[in-house]
Short mmCIF file of C-alpha atoms in Angstrom, two decimals:
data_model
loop_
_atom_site.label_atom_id
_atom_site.label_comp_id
_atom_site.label_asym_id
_atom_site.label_seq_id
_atom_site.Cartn_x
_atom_site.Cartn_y
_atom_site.Cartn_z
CA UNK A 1 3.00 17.67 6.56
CA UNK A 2 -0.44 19.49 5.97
CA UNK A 3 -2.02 18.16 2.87
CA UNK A 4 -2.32 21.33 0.96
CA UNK A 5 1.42 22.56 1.35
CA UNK A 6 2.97 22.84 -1.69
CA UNK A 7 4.59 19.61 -2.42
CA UNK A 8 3.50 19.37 -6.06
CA UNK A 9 6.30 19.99 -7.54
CA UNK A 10 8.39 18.33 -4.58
CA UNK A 11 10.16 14.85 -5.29
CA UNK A 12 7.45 13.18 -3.31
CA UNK A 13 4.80 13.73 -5.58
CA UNK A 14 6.84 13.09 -8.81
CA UNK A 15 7.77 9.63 -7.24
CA UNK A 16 5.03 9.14 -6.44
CA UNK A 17 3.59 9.69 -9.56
CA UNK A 18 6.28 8.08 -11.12
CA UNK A 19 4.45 4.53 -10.04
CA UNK A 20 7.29 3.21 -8.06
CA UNK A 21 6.69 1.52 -5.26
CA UNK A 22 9.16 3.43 -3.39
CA UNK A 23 7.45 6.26 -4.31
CA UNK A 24 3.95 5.04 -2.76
CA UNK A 25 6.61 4.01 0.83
CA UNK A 26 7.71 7.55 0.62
CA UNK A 27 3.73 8.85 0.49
CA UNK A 28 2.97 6.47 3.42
CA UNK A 29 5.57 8.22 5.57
CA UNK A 30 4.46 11.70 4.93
CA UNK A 31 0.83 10.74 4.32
CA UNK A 32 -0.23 7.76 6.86
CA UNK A 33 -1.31 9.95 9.82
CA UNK A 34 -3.51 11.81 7.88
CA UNK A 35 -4.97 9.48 5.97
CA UNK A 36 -5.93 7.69 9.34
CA UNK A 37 -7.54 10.86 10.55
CA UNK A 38 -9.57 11.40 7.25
CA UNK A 39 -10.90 7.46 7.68
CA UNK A 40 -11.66 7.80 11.32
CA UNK A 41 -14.29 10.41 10.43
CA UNK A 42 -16.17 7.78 8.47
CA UNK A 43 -15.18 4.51 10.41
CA UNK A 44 -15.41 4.55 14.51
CA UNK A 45 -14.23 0.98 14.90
CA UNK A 46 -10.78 0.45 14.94
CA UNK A 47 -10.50 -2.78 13.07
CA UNK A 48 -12.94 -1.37 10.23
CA UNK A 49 -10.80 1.52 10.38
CA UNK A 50 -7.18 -0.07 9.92
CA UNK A 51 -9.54 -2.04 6.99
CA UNK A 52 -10.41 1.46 5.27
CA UNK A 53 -6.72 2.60 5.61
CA UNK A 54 -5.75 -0.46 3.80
CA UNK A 55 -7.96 -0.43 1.30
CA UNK A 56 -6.65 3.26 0.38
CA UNK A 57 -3.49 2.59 -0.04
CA UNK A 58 -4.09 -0.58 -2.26
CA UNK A 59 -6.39 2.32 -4.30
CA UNK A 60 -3.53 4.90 -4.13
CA UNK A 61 -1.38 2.40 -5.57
CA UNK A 62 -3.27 1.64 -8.53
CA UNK A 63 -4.06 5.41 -9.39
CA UNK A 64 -0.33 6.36 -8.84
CA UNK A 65 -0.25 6.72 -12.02
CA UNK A 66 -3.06 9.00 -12.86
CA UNK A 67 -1.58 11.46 -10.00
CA UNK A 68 -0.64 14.40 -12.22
CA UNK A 69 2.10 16.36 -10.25
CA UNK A 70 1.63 19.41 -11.56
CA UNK A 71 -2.06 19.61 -10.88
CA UNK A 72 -2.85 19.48 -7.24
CA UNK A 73 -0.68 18.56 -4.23
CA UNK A 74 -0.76 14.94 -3.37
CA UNK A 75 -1.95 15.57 0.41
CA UNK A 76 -5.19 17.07 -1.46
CA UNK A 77 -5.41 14.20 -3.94
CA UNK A 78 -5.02 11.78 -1.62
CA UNK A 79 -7.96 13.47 0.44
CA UNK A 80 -10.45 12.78 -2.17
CA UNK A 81 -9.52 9.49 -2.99
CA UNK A 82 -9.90 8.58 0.72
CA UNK A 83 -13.20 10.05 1.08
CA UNK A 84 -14.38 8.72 -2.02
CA UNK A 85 -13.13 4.95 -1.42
CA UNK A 86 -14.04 5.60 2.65
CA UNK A 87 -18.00 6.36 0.55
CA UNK A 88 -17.53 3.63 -2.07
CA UNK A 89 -17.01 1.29 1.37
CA UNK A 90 -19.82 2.07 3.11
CA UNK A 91 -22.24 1.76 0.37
CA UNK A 92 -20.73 -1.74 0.01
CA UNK A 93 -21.77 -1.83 3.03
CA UNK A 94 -25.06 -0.89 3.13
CA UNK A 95 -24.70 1.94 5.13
CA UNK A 96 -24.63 5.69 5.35
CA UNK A 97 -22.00 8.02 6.48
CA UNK A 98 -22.09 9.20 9.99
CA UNK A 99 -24.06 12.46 10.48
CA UNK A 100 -21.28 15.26 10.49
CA UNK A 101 -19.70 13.96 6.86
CA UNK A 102 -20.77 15.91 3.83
CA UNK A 103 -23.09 14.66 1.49
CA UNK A 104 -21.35 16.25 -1.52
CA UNK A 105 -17.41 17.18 -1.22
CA UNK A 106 -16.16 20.57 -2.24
CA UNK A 107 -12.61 21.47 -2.68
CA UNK A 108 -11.23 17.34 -2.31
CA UNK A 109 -12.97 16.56 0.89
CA UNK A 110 -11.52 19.69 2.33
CA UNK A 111 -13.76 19.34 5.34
CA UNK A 112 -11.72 16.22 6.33
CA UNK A 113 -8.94 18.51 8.01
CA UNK A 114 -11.11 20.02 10.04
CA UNK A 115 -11.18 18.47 13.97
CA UNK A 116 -13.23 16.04 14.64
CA UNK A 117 -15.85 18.05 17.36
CA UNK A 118 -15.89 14.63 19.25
CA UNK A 119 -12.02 14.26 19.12
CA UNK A 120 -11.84 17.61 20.66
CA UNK A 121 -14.72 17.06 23.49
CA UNK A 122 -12.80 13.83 24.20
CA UNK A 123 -9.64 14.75 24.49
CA UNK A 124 -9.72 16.31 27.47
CA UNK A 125 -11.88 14.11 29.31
CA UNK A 126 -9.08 11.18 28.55
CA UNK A 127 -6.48 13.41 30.15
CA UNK A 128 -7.98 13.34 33.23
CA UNK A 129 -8.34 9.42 33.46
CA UNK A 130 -4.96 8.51 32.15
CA UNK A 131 -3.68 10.64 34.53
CA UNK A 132 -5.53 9.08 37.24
CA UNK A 133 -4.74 5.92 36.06
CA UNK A 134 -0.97 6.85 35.45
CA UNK A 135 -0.76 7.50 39.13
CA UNK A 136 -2.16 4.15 39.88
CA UNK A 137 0.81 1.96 38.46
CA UNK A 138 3.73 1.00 39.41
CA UNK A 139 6.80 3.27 39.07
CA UNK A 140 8.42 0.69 35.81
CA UNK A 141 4.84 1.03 34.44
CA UNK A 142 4.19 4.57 34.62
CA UNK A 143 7.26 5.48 33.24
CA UNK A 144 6.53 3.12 29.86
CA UNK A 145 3.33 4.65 29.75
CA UNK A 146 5.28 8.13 30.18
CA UNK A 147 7.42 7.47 27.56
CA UNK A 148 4.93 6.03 25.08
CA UNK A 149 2.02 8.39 25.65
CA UNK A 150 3.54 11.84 26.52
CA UNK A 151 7.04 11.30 24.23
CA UNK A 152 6.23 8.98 22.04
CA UNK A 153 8.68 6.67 22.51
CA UNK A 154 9.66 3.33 20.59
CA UNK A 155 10.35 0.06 22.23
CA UNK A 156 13.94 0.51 21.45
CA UNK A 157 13.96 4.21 23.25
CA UNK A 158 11.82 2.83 26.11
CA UNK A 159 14.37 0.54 26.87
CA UNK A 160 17.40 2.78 26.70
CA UNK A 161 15.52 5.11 28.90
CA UNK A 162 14.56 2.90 31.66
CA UNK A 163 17.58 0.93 31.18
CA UNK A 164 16.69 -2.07 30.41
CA UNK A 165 15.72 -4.43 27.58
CA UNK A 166 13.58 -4.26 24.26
CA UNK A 167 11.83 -7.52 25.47
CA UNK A 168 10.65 -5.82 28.89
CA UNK A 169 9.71 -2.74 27.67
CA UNK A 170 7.54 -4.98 24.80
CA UNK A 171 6.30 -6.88 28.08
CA UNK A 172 5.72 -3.64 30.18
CA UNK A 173 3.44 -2.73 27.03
CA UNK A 174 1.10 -6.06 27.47
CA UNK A 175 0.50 -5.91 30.70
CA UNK A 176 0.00 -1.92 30.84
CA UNK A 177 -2.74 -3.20 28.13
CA UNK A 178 -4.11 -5.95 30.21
CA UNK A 179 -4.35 -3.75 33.22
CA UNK A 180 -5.99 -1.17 31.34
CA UNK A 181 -8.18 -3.16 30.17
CA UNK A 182 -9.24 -4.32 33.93
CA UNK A 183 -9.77 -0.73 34.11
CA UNK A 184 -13.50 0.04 33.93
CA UNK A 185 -13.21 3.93 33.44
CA UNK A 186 -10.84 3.72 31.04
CA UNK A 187 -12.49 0.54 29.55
CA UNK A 188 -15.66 2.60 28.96
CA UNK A 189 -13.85 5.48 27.95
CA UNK A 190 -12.06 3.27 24.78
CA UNK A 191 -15.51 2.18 24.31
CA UNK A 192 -17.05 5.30 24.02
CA UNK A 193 -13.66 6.86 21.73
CA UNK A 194 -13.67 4.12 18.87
CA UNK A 195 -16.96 2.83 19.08
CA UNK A 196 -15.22 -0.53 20.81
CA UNK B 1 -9.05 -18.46 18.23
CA UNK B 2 -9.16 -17.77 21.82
CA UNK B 3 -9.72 -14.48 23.60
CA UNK B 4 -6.49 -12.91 25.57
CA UNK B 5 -3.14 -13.17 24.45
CA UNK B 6 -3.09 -13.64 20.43
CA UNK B 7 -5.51 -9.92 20.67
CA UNK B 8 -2.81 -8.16 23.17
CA UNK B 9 0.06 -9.38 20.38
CA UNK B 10 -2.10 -8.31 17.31
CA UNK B 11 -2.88 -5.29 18.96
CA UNK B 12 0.94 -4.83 19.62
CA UNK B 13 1.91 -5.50 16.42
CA UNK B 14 3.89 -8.46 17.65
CA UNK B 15 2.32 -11.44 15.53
CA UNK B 16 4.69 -12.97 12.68
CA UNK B 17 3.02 -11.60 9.43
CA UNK B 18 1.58 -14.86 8.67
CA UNK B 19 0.14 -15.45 12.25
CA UNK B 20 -1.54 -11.69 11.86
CA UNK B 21 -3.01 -12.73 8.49
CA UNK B 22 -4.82 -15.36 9.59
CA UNK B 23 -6.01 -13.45 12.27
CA UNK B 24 -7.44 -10.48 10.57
CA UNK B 25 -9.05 -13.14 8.34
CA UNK B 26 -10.53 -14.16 11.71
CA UNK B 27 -11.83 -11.20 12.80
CA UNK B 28 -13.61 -10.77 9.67
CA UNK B 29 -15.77 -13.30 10.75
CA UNK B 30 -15.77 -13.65 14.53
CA UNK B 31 -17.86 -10.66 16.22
CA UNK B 32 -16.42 -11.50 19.21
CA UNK B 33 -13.32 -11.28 18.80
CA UNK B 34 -13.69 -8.35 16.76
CA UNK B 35 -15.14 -6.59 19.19
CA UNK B 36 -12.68 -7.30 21.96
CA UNK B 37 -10.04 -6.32 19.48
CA UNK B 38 -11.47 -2.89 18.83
CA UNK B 39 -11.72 -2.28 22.42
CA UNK B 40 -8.30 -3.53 23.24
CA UNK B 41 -6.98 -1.16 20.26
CA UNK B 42 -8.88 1.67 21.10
CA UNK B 43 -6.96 1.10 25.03
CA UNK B 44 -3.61 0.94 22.68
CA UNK B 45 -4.60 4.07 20.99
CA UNK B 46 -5.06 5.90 24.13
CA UNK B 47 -2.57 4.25 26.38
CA UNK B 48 0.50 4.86 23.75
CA UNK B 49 -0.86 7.76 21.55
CA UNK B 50 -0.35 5.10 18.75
CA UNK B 51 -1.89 6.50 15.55
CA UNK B 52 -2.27 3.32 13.84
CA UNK B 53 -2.06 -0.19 14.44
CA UNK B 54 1.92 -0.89 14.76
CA UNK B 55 2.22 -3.57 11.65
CA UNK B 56 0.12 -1.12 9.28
CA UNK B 57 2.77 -0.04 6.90
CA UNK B 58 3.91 -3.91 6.66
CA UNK B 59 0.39 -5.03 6.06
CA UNK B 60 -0.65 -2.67 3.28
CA UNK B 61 2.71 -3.25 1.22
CA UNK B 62 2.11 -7.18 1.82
CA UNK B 63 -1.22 -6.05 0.53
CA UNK B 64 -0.16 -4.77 -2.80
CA UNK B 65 0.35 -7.27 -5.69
CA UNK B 66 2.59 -9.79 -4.42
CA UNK B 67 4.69 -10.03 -7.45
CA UNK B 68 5.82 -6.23 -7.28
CA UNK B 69 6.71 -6.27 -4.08
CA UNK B 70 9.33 -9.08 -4.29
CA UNK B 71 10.41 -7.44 -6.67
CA UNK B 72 11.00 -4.00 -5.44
CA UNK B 73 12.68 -5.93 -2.27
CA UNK B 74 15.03 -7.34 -4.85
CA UNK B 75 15.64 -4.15 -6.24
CA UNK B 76 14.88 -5.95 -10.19
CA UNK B 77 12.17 -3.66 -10.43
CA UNK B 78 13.58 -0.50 -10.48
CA UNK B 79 16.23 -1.99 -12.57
CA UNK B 80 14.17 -3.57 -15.14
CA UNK B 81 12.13 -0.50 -15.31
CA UNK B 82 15.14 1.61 -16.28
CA UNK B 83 16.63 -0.76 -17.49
CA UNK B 84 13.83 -0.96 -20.49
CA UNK B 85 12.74 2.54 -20.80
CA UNK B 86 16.62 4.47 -20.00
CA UNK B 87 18.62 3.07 -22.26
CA UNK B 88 18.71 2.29 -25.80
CA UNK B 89 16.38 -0.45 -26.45
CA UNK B 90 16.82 -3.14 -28.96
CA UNK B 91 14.30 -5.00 -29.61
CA UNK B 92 15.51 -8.39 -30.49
CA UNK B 93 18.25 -7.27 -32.06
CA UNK B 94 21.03 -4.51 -30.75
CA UNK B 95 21.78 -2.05 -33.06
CA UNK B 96 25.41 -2.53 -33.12
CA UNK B 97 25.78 -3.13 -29.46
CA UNK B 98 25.52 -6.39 -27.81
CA UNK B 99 24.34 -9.85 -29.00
CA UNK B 100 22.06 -10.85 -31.72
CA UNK B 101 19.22 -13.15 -30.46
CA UNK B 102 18.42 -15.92 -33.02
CA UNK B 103 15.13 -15.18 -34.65
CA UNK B 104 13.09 -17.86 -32.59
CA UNK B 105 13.11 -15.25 -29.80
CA UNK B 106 11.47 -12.71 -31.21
CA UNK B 107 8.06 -14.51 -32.15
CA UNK B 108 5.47 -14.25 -30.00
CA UNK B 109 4.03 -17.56 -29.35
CA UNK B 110 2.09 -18.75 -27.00
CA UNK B 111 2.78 -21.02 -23.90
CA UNK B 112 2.69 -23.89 -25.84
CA UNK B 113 5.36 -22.95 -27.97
CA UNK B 114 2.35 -21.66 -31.32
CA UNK B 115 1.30 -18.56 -31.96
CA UNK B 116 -1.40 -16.92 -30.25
CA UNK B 117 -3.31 -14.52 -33.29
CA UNK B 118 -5.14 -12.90 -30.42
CA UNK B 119 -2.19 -10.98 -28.65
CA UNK B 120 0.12 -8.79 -29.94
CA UNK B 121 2.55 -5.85 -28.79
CA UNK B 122 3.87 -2.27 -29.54
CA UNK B 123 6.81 -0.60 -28.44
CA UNK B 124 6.20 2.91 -28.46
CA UNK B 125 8.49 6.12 -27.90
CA UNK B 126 7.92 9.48 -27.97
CA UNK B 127 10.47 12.59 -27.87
CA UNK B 128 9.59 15.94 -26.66
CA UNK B 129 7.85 17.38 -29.47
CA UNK B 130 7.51 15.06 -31.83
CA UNK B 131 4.96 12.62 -32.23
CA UNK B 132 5.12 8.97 -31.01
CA UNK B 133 6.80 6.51 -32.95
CA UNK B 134 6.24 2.49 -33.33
CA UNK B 135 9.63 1.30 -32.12
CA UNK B 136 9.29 -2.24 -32.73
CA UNK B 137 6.17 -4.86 -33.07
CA UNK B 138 5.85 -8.55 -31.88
CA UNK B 139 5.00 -10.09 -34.35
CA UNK B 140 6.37 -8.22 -37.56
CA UNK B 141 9.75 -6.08 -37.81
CA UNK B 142 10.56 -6.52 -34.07
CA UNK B 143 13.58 -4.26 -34.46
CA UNK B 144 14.38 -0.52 -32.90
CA UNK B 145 16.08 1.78 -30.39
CA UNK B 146 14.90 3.80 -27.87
CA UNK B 147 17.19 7.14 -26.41
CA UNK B 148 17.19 8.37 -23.19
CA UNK B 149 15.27 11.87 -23.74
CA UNK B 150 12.55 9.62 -24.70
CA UNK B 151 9.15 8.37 -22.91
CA UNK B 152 7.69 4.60 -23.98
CA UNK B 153 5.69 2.64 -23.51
CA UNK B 154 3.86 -0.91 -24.25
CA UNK B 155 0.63 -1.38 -25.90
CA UNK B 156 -0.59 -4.85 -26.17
CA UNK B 157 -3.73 -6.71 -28.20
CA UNK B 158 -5.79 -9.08 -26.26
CA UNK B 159 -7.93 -9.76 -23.22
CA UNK B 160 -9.12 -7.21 -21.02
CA UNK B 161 -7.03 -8.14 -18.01
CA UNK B 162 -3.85 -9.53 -20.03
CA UNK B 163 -0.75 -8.11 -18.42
CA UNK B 164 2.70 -7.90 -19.76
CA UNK B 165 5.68 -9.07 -17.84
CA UNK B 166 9.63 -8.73 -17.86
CA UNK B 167 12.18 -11.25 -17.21
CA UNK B 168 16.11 -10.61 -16.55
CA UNK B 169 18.29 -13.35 -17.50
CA UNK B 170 17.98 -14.34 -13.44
CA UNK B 171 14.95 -15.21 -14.19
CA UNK B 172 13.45 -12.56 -11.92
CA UNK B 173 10.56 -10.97 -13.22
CA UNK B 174 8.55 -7.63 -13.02
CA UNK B 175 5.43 -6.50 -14.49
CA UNK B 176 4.92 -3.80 -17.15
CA UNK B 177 3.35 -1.02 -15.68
CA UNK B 178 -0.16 -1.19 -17.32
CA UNK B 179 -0.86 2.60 -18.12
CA UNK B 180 1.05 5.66 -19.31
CA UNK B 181 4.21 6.09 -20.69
CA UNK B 182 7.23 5.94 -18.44
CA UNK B 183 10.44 8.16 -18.91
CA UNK B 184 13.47 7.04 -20.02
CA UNK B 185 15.31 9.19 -17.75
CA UNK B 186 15.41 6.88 -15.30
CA UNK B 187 18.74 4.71 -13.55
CA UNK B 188 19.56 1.94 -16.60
CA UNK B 189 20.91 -1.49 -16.62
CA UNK B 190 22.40 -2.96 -19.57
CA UNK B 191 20.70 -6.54 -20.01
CA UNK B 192 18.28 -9.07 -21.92
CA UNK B 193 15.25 -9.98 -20.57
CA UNK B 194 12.01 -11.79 -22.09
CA UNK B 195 8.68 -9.89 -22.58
CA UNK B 196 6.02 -11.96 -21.60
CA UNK B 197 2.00 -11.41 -22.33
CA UNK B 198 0.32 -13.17 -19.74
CA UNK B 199 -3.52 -13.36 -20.25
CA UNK B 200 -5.73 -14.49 -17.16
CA UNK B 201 -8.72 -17.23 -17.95
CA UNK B 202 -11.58 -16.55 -18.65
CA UNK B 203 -14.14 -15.21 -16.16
CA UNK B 204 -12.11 -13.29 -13.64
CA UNK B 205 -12.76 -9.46 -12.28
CA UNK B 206 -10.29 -7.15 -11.55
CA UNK B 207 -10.12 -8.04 -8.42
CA UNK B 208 -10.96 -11.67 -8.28
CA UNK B 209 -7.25 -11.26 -10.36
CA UNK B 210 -5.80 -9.34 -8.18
CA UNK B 211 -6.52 -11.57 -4.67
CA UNK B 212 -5.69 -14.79 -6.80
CA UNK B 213 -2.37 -13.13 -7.80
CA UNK B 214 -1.73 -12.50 -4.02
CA UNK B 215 -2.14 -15.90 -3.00
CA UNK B 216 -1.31 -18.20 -5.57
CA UNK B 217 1.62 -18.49 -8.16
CA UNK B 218 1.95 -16.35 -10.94
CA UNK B 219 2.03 -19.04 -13.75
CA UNK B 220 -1.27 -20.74 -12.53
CA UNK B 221 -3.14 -17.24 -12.21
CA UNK B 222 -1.67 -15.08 -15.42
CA UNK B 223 -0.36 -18.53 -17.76
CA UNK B 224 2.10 -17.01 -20.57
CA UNK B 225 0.13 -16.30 -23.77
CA UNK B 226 3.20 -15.03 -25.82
CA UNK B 227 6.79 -13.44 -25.56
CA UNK B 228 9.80 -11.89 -26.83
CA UNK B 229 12.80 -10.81 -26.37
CA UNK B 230 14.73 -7.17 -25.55
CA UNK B 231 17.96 -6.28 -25.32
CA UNK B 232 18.87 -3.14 -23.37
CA UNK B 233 22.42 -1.68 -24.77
CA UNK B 234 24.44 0.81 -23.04
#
């Protein structure tokens, strides 16, 4: 869902607004993704990172409340608060916002949908080495990491696919990690992504 | 902690919630470990096109003030909340409708059983249109109905960071949401449940209240200052 589509008057953002916490779970489903992309463009790390995204949510929650439906679509609100808290955060912190965030935000942190011009530059670049890499592994493997990275697939759909259990596929997963992480292209290149 | 395995399972999202909680709390202070998980989540993140780490949604509802969300897993919430603001409220007594609470039950008092002059509570309702009414008062007249077109909500006297709380005659109990009126058009329960004011000691933030509340039980963070009693009618 984009953040400015019209979902102000949808059910969403009146449950939302309504407090419940079923409301906020609903939010999270439509919402999460984004709200990860508009905290990765002040955080790098990923454990700072998942922090931030925490820390939004616990802040959504207490404003639910103060949402008012009919003034601006909840993607949109939801914007703002994140780059506010994702600011309030790093001057906790001590520290300043990376050089390609805003020092003042216009129209709710509008300038958080735009793609990240590192995300793009990367992007291809890790096509190339997961491909290599793909074509490194086992059949089993490469198939997992088929299914996970190209479809998207769960554990439970991995396992139906390959025909065999939720338990291997979980396994497959671990040591796809561990072996990637013997990896020192793709090491470097995780490194380089998230700051790791 | 030690490097290797416990990381891969974080990073997997396959750590029992308490074994993941302790961990994070780890990582907060190990930059080793830290590090190594941010690289082995960044791998994740690449490997698996995975967004997010796989226990966020889990982690950010266990997040949220513990008492709520056993609640809302119980489903009492959203029934107490209707349940309170749907139908037609009695305070104390039920106009017509349903049982008579003896007097006792509608003093506020405090937790040791005397009044507290330092808290009190409002009822209020409001129809479209008209302007808001005082339903009922603890202490004082403690008496009134609330219809289902109508929005209420609580007001109480005392302490900053006092909180008022609901019980069902379970003994399950939900908080009062602490801003706003709520409308009454929402799924109702008939019922009688105790209003408690709860009132924090002295000395606590916000937050300092809202991390002890997470980890510790409800009666030793917010003790009960004063309560009453509602009764929900059809």
């Amino acid at each position: 869902m984009s953040p400015d589509q019209d979902v102000a008057g949808s059910s969403l953002a009146v449950r939302f607004a309504s407090g419940e916490r079923a409301g906020l779970s609903l939010a999270y489903d439509a919402l999460a993704p984004q709200v990860r992309r508009w905290v990765r463009r002040f955080f790098q790390r990923p454990f700072e990172q998942e922090e931030a995204v925490q820390e939004v949510w616990l802040t959504a929650h207490r404003m639910q409340r103060q949402f008012d439906a009919g003034r601006a679509p909840l993607g949109a609100w939801l914007r703002a608060l994140t780059a506010n808290k994702c600011r309030e955060l790093l001057r906790a912190q001590g520290r300043r916002p990376r050089a390609d965030v805003p020092l003042d935000d216009v129209e709710n942190a509008a300038w958080l949908d735009a793609e990240s011009p590192e995300d793009s530059a990367f992007r291809s670049r890790a096509a190339a080495v997961l491909t290599r890499f793909i074509e490194g592994l086992p059949e089993e493997e490469a198939a997992v990491l088929k299914g996970a990275l190209v479809e998207g697939q769960t554990h439970e759909e991995l396992a139906r696919a390959l025909a065999t259990s939720v338990r291997r596929s979980k396994y497959l997963k671990l040591k796809l990690l561990e072996k990637a992480a013997r990896d020192p292209e793709l090491l470097a290149l995780a490194r380089e992504w998230r700051g790791a | 902690m030690s490097h290797g395995q416990p990381i891969e399972a974080a990073v997997l999202g396959e750590l029992a919630p308490e074994a993941e909680g302790a961990f994070r709390a780890h990582l907060e202070t190990c930059d080793a470990c830290r590090a190594e998980y941010d690289e082995r989540r960044a791998l994740a993140a690449l490997l698996f096109a995975e967004d997010g780490a796989p226990s966020e949604k889990a982690r950010v509802f266990a997040a949220l003030p513990a008492e709520e969300a056993g609640l809302a897993k119980a489903g009492w919430w959203r029934w107490a909340l209707g349940a309170a603001l749907a139908g037609a409220v009695a305070v104390v007594a039920a106009t017509g409708l349903g049982s008579r609470p003896a007097v006792d039950d509608v003093t506020l008092r405090g937790g040791d059983e005397r009044p507290r002059s330092d808290v009190s509570l409002s009822v209020y309702a409001k129809r479209d249109g008209e302007p808001v009414r005082l339903v009922a008062e603890f202490p004082g007249s403690g008496e009134g109905t609330i219809g289902l077109d109508e929005l209420v909500q609580l007001r109480f006297k005392g302490p900053a960071l006092a909180q008022v709380w609901m019980v069902d005659a379970q003994g399950r109990r939900a908080r009062w949401p602490q801003d706003g009126a709520v409308s009454a058009r929402q799924q109702v329960g008939p019922g009688r449940f105790e209003l408690e004011v709860r009132v924090p000691g002295p000395g606590l933030t916000p937050e300092a209240l809202e991390q002890a509340l997470a980890s510790k039980p409800l009666d030793e963070v917010l003790p009960v200052a004063a309560k009453g009693v509602l009764v929900v009618t059809p």
